[in-house]
PDB file of C-alpha atoms in Angstrom:
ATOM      1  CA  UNK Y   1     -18.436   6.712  -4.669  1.00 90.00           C
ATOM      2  CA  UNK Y   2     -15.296   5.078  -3.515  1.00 93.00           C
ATOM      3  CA  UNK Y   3     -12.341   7.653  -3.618  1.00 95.00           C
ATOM      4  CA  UNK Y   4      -8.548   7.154  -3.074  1.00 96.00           C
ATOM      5  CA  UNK Y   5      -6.127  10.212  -3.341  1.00 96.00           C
ATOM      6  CA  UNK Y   6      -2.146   8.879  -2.875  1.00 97.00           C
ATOM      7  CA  UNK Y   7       0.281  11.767  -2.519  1.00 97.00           C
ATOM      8  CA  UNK Y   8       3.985  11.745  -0.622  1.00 97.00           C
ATOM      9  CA  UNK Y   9       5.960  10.318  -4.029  1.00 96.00           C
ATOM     10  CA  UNK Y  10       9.310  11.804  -4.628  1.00 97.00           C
ATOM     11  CA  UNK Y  11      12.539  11.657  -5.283  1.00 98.00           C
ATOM     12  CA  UNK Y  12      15.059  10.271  -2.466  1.00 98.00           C
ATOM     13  CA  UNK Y  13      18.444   8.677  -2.440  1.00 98.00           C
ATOM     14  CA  UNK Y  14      19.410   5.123  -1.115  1.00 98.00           C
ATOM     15  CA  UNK Y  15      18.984   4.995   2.678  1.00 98.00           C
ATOM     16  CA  UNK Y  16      16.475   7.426   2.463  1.00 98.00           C
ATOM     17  CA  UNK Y  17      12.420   7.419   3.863  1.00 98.00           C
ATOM     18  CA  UNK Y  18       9.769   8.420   2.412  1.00 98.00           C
ATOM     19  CA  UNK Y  19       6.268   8.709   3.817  1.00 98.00           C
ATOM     20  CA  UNK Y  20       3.167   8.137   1.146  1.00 98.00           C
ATOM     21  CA  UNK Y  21      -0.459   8.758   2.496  1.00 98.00           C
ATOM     22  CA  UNK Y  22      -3.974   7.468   0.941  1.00 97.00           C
ATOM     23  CA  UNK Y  23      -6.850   9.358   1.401  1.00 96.00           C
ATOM     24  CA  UNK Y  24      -9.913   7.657   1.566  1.00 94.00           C
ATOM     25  CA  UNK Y  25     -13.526   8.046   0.849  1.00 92.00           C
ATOM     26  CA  UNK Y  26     -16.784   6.990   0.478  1.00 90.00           C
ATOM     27  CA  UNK Y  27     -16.532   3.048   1.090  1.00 88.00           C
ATOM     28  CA  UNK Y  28     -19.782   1.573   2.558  1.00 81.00           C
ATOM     29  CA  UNK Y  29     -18.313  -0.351   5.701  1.00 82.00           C
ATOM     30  CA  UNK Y  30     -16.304   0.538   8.646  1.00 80.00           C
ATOM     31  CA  UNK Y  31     -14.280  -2.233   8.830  1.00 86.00           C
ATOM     32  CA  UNK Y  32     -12.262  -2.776   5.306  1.00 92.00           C
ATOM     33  CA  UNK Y  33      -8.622  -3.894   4.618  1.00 95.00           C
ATOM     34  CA  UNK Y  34      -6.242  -0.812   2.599  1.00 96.00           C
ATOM     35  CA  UNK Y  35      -3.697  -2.077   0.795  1.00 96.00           C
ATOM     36  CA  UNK Y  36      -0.575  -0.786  -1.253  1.00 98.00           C
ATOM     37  CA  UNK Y  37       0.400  -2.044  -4.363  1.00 98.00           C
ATOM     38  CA  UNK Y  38       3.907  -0.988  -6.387  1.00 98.00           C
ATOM     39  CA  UNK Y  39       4.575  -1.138 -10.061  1.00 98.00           C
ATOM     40  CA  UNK Y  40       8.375  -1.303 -10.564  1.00 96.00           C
ATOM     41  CA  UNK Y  41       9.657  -0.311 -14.266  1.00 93.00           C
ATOM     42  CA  UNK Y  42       9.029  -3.954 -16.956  1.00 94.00           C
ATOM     43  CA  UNK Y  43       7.133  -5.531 -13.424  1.00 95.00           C
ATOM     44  CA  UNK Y  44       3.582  -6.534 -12.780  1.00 96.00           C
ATOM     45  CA  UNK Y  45       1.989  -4.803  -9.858  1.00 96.00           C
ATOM     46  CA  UNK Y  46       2.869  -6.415  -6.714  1.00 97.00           C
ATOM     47  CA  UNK Y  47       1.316  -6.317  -2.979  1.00 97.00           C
ATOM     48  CA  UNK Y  48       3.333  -4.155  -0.337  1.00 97.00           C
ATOM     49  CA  UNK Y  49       1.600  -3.986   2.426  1.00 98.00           C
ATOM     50  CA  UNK Y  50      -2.105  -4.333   3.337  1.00 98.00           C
ATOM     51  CA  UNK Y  51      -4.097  -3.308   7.237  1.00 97.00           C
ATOM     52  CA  UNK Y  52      -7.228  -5.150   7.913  1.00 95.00           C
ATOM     53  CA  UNK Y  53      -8.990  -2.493  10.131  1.00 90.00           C
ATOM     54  CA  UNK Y  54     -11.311  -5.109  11.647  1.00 86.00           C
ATOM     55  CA  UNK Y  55      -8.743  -6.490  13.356  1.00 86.00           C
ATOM     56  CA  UNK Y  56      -5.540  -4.271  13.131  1.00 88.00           C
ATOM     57  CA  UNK Y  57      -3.647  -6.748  11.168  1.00 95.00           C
ATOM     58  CA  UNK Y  58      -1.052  -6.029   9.156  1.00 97.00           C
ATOM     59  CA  UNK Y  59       0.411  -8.038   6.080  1.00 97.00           C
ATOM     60  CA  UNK Y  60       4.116  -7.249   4.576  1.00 97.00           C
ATOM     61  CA  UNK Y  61       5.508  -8.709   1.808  1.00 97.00           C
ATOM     62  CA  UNK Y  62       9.173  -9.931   2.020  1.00 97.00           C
ATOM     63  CA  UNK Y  63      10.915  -7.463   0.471  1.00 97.00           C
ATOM     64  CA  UNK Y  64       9.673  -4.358   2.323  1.00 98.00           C
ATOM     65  CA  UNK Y  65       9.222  -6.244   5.754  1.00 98.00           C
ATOM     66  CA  UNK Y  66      11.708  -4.230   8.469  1.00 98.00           C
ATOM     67  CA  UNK Y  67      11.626  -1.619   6.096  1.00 98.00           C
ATOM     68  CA  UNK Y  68       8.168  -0.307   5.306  1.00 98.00           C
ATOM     69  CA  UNK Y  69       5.398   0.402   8.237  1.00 98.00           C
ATOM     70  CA  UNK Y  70       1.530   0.773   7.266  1.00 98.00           C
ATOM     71  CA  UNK Y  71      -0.460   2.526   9.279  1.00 96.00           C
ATOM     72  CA  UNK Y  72      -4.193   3.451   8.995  1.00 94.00           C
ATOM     73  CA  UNK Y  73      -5.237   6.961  11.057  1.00 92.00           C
ATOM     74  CA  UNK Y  74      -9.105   6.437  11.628  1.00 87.00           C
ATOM     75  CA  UNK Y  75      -9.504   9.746  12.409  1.00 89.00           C
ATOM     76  CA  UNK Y  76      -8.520  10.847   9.108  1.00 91.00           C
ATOM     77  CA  UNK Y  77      -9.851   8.014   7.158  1.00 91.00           C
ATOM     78  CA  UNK Y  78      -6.071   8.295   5.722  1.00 95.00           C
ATOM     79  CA  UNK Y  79      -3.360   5.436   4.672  1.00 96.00           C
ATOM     80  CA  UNK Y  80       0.084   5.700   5.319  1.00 98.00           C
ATOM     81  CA  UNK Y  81       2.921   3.960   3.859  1.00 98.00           C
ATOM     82  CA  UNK Y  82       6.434   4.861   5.795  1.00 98.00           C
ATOM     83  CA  UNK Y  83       9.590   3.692   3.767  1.00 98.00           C
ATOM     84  CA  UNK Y  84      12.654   3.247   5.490  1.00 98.00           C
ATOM     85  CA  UNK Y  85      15.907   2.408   4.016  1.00 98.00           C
ATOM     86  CA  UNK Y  86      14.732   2.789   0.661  1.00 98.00           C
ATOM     87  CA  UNK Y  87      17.085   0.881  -2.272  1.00 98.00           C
ATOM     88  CA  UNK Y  88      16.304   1.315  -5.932  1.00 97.00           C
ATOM     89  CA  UNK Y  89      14.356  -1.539  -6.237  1.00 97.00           C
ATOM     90  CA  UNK Y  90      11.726   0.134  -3.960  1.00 98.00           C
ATOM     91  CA  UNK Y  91      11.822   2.592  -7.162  1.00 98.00           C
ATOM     92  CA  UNK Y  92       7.835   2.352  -8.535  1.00 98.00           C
ATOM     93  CA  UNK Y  93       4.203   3.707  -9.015  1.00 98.00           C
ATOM     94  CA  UNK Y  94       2.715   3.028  -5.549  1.00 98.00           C
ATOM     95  CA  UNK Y  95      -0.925   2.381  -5.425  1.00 98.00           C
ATOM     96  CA  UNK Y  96      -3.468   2.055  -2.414  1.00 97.00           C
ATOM     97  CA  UNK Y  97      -6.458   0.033  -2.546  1.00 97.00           C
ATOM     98  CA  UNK Y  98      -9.226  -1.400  -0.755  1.00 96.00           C
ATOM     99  CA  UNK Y  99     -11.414  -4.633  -0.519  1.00 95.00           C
ATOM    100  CA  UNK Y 100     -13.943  -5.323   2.088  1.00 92.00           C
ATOM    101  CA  UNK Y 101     -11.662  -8.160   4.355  1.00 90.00           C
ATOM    102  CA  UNK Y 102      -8.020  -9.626   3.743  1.00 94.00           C
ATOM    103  CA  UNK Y 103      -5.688 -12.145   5.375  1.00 92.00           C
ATOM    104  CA  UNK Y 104      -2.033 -13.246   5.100  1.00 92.00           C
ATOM    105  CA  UNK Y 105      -3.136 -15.297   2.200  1.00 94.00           C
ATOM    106  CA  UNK Y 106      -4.700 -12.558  -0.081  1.00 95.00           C
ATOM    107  CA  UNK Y 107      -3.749  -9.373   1.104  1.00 94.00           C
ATOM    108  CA  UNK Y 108      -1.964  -9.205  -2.496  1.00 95.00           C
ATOM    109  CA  UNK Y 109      -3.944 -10.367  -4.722  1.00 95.00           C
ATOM    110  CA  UNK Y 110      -4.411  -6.897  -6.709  1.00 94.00           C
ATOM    111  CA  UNK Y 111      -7.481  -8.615  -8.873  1.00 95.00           C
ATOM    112  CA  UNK Y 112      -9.449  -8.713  -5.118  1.00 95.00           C
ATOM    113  CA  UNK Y 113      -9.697  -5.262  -4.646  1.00 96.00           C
ATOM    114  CA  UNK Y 114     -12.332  -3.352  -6.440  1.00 94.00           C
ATOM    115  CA  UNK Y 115     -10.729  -0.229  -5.676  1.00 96.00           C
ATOM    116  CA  UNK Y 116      -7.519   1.470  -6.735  1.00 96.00           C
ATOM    117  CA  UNK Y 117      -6.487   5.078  -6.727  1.00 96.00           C
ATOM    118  CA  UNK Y 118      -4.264   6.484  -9.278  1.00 96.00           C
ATOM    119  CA  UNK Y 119      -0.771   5.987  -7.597  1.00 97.00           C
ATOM    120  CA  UNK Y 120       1.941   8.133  -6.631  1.00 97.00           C
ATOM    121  CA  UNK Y 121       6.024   7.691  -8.338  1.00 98.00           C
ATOM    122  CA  UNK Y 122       8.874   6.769  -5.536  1.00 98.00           C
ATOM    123  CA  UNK Y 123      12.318   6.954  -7.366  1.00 98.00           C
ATOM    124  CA  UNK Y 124      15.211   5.905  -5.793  1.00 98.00           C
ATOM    125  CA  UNK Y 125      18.781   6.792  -6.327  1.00 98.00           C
ATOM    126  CA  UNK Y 126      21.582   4.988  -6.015  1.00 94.00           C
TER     127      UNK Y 126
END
């Protein structure tokens, strides 16, 4: 059974980081791609970020690239999500998730991953 635990949500002013990890269990293949997804208040859910372990890519979208890092520790079996220079629009439920393979052209495409945790809430201040 698939498993996928976000924690590191808070509360942090404008300018501020924050540092969000996934843990992760129980898929059947070591090479996957881990994705996070945000919510933002009246918003669909939208693709962040997304690490395709087979080959170490990583996939930002525009509005976090600079900002946000993704990281997978494979010792761990964990996700992280570091936010730098946060601004209120960052402000959302983030979600991780995992498919079995992803690319620059569906790394974001939320209805691809069979997998979705239960999301962790990033407010930011102004």
């Amino acid at each position: 059974q698939v498993q996928l635990v976000e924690s590191g949500g808070g509360s942090v002013q404008a300018g501020g980081s924050l540092a969000l990890s996934c843990a992760a269990s129980g898929y059947p293949s070591s090479t996957y791609c881990m994705g996070w997804f945000r919510q933002r208040p009246g918003k669909e859910r939208e693709g962040v970020a997304a690490i395709y372990t087979g080959r170490g890519s990583t996939y930002y979208a525009d509005s976090v690239k600079g900002r946000f890092t993704i990281v997978k520790d494979n010792a761990k079996n964990t996700l992280y999500l570091q936010m730098n220079s946060l601004k209120p629009e960052d402000t959302a439920m983030y979600y991780c998730a995992v498919r079995g393979g992803c690319d620059y052209r569906n790394y974001n495409r939320l209805d691809e991953y069979p997998f979705l945790g239960q999301g962790t809430q990033v407010t930011v201040s102004s």
